[in-house]
Tab-separated table of C-alpha atoms in Angstrom:
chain	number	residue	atom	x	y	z
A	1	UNK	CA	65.173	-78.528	-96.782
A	2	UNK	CA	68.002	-80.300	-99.052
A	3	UNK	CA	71.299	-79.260	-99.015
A	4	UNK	CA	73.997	-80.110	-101.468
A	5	UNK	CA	77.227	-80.937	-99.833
A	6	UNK	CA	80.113	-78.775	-100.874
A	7	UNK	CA	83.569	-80.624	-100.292
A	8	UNK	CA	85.266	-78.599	-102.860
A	9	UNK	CA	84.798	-81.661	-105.379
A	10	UNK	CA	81.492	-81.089	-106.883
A	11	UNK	CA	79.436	-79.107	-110.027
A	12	UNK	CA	77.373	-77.473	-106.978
A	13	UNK	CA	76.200	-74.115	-109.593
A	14	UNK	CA	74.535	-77.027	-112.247
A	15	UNK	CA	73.019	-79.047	-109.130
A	16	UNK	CA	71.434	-76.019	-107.260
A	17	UNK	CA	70.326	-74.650	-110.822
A	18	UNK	CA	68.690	-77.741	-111.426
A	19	UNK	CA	66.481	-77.649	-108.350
A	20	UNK	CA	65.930	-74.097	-108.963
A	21	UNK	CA	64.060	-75.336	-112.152
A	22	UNK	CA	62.135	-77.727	-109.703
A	23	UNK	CA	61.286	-75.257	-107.800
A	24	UNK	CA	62.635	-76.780	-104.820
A	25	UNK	CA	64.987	-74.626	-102.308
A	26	UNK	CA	67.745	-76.144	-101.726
A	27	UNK	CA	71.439	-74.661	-99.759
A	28	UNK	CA	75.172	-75.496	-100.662
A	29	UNK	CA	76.491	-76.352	-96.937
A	30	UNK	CA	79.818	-77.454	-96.266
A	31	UNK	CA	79.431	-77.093	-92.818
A	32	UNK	CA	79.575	-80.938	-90.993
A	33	UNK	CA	77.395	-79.613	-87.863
A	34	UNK	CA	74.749	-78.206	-89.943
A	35	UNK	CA	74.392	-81.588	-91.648
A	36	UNK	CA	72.008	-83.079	-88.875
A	37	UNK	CA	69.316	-79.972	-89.840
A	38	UNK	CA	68.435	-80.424	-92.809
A	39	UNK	CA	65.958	-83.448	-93.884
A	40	UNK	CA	68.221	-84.341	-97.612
A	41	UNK	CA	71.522	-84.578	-98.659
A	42	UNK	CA	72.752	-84.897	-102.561
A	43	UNK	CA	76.294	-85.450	-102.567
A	44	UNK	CA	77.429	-84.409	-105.864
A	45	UNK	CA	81.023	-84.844	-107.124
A	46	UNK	CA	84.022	-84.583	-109.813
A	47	UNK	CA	86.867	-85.591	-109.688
A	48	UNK	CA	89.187	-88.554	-108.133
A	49	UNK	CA	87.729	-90.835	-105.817
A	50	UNK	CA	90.817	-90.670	-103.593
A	51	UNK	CA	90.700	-86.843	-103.308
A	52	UNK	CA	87.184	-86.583	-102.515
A	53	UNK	CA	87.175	-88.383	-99.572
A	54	UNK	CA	90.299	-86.557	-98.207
A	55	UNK	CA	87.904	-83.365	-98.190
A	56	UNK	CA	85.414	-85.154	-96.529
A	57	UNK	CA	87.528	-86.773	-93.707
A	58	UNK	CA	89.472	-83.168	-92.992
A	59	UNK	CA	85.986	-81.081	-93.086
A	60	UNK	CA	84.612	-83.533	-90.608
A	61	UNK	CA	81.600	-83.942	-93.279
A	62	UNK	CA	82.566	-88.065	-93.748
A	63	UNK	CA	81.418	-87.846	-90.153
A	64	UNK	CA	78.651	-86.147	-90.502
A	65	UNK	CA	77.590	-87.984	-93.243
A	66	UNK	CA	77.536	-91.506	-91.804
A	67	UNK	CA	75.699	-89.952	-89.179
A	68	UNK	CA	73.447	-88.304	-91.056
A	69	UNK	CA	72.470	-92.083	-92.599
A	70	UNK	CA	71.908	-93.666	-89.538
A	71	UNK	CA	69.507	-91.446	-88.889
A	72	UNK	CA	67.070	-92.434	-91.532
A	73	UNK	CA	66.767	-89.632	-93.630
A	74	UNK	CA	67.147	-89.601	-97.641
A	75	UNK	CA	70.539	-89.561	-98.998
A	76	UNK	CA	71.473	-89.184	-102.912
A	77	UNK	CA	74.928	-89.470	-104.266
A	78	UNK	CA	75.524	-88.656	-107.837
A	79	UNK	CA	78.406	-89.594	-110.260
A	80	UNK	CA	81.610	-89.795	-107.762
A	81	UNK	CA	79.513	-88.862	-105.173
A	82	UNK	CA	77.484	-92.247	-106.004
A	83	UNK	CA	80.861	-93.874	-105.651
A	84	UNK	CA	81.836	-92.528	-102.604
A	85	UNK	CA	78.889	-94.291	-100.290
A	86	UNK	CA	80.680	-97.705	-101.177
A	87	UNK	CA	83.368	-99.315	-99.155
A	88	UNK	CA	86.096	-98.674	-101.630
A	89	UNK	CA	87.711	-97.595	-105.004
A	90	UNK	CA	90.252	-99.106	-106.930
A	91	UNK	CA	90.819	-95.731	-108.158
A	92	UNK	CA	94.564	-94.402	-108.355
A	93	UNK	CA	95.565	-97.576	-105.643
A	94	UNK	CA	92.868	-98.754	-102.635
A	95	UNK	CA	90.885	-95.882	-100.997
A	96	UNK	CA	88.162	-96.589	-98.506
A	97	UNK	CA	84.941	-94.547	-98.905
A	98	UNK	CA	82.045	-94.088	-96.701
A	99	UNK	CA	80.650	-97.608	-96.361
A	100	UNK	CA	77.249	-96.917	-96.357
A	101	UNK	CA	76.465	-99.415	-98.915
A	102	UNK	CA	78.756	-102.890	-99.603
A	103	UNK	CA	80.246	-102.745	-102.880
A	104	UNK	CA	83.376	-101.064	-104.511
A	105	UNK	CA	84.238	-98.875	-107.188
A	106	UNK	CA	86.477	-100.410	-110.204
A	107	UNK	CA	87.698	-99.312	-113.303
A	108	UNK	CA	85.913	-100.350	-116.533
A	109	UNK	CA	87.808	-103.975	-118.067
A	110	UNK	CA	88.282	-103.302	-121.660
A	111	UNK	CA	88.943	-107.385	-122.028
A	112	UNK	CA	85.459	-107.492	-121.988
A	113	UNK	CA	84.793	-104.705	-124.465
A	114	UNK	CA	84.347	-107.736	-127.276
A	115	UNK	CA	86.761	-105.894	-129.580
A	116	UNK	CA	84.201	-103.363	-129.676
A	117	UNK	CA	86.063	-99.413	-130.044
A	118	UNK	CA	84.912	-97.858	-127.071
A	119	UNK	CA	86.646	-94.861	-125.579
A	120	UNK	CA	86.942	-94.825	-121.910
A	121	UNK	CA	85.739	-92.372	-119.759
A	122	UNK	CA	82.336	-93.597	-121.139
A	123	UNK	CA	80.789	-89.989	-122.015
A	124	UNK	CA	77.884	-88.766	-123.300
A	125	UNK	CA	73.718	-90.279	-123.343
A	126	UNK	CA	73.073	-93.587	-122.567
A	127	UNK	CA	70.241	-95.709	-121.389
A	128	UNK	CA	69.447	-96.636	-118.331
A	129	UNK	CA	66.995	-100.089	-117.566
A	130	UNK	CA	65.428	-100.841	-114.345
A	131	UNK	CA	63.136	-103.728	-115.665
A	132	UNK	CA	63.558	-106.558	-113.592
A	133	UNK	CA	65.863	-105.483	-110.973
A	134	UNK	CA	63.442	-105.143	-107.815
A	135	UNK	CA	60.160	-106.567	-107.331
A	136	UNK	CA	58.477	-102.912	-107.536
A	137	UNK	CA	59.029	-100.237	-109.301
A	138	UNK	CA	61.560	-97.568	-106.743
A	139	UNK	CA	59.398	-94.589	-106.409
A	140	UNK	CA	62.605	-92.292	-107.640
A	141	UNK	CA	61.314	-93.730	-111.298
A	142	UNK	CA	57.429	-92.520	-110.575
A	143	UNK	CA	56.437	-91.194	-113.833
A	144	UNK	CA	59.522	-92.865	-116.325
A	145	UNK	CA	59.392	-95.450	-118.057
A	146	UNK	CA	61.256	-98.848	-117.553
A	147	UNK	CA	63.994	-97.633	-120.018
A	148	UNK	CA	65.228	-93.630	-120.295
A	149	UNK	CA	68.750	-91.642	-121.515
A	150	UNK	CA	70.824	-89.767	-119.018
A	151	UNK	CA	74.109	-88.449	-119.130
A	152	UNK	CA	77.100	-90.223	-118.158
A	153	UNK	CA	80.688	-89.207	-117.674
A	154	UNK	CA	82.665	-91.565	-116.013
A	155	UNK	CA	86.132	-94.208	-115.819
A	156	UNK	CA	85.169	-96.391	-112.780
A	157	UNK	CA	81.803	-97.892	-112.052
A	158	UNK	CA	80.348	-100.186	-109.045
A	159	UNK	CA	80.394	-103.539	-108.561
A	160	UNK	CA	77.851	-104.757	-105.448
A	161	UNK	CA	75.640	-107.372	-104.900
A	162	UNK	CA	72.375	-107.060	-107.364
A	163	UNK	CA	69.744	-106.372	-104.154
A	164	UNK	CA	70.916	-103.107	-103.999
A	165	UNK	CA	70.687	-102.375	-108.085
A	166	UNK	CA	67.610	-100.078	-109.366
A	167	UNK	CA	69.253	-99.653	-112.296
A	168	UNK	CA	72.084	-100.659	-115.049
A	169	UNK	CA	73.176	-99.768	-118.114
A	170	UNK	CA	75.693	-101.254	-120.951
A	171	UNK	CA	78.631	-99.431	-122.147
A	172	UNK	CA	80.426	-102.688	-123.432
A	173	UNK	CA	79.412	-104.668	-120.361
A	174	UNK	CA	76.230	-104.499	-118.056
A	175	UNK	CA	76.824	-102.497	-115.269
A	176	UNK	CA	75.214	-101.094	-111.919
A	177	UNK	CA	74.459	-97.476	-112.673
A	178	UNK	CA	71.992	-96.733	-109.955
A	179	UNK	CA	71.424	-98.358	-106.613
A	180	UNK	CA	69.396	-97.922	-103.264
A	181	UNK	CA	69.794	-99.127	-99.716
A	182	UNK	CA	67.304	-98.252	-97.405
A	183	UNK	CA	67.446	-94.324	-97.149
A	184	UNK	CA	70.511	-93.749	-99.408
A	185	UNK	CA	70.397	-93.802	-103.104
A	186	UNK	CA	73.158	-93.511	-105.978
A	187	UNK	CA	73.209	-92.802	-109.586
A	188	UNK	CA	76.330	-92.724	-111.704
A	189	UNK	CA	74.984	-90.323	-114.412
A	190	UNK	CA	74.140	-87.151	-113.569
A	191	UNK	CA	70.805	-86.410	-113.219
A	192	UNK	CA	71.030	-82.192	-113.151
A	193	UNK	CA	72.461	-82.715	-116.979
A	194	UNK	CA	70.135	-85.166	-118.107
A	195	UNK	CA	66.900	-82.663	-119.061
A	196	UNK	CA	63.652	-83.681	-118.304
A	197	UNK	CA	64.187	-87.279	-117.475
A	198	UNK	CA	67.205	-86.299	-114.967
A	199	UNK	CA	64.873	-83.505	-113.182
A	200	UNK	CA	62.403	-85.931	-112.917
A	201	UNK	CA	64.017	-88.168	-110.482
A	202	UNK	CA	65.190	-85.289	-108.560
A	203	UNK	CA	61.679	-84.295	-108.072
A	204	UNK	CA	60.812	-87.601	-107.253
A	205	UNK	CA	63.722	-87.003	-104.785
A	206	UNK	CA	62.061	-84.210	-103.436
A	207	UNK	CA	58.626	-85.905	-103.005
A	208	UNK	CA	59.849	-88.769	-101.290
């Protein structure tokens, strides 16, 4: 069973729709001590970095949640939810997040735009390339190809080291937009609004 954490910060109606269309079951829980029964967690979020993890810390789920990783079992954070399993965001001043991956979450440097006009938060399709970046293929791509659109809307991005990067994707710079350590996996678009491709990794997810 997966449940989709509720922390007051996410799009929980388009997540749980889109494993409806999966055919998967899956249960909105914001409850921290019902965490440890269920066998997946998406964390799903909008919204500032900052705030987020205030709900988590005062709902006991950051708890939870840590301990929930430890235990082994699968973990997927999408959008701000990707941003919150890194160690911190630059995000409105310094906020620490869960730590369950090294890394932190910055704001995207228009120096190093190269004059080009692009409007920040980067919104809309964009590719996605995970060519390269591991020495196998991550099983949450089974079935896609090396390159494939989703749907991005987002100001801040991470920056970790490249072992943990399954995938990246240039919006004026190259940057991580998808990552995996061990049991816990992140992307930065969001995979319930990015049609077929995006409900393919979550039933990949699912499979896993």
């Amino acid at each position: 069973m997966i449940a989709i954490v509720n922390y007051n910060m996410g799009n929980l109606g388009s997540v749980y729709n889109a494993f409806e269309k999966i055919g998967e079951k899956a249960v909105i829980e914001s409850r921290a001590e019902r965490l440890k029964d269920y066998d997946k967690l998406i964390l799903p979020g909008v919204g500032a970095f900052g705030d987020a993890m205030e709900h988590l810390e005062s709902s006991g789920l950051k708890d939870a949640m840590i301990d929930f990783a430890k235990s082994g079992k699968l973990i997927m954070g999408t959008c701000l939810g990707m941003q919150l399993l890194f160690e911190s965001s630059q995000e409105f001043g310094e906020s620490r997040g869960l730590g369950l991956i090294e890394g932190k979450v910055v704001a995207f440097d228009k120096s190093r735009f190269d004059n080009l006009e692009l409007k920040v938060p980067h919104m809309g399709w964009n590719e996605m390339f995970t060519k390269g970046l591991t020495s196998k293929k991550n099983k949450l791509f089974d079935g896609l190809s090396e390159e494939f659109y989703l749907y991005f809307v987002h100001s801040y991005h991470v920056e970790c080291d490249d072992k943990y990067a399954i995938g990246k994707t240039q919006y004026g710079y190259e940057f991580v937009s998808a990552v995996n350590k061990e049991n816990i996996y992140g992307f930065q678009p969001h995979p319930e609004k990015s049609h077929n491709v995006g409900l393919k990794i979550l039933e990949n997810f699912v499979k896993m």
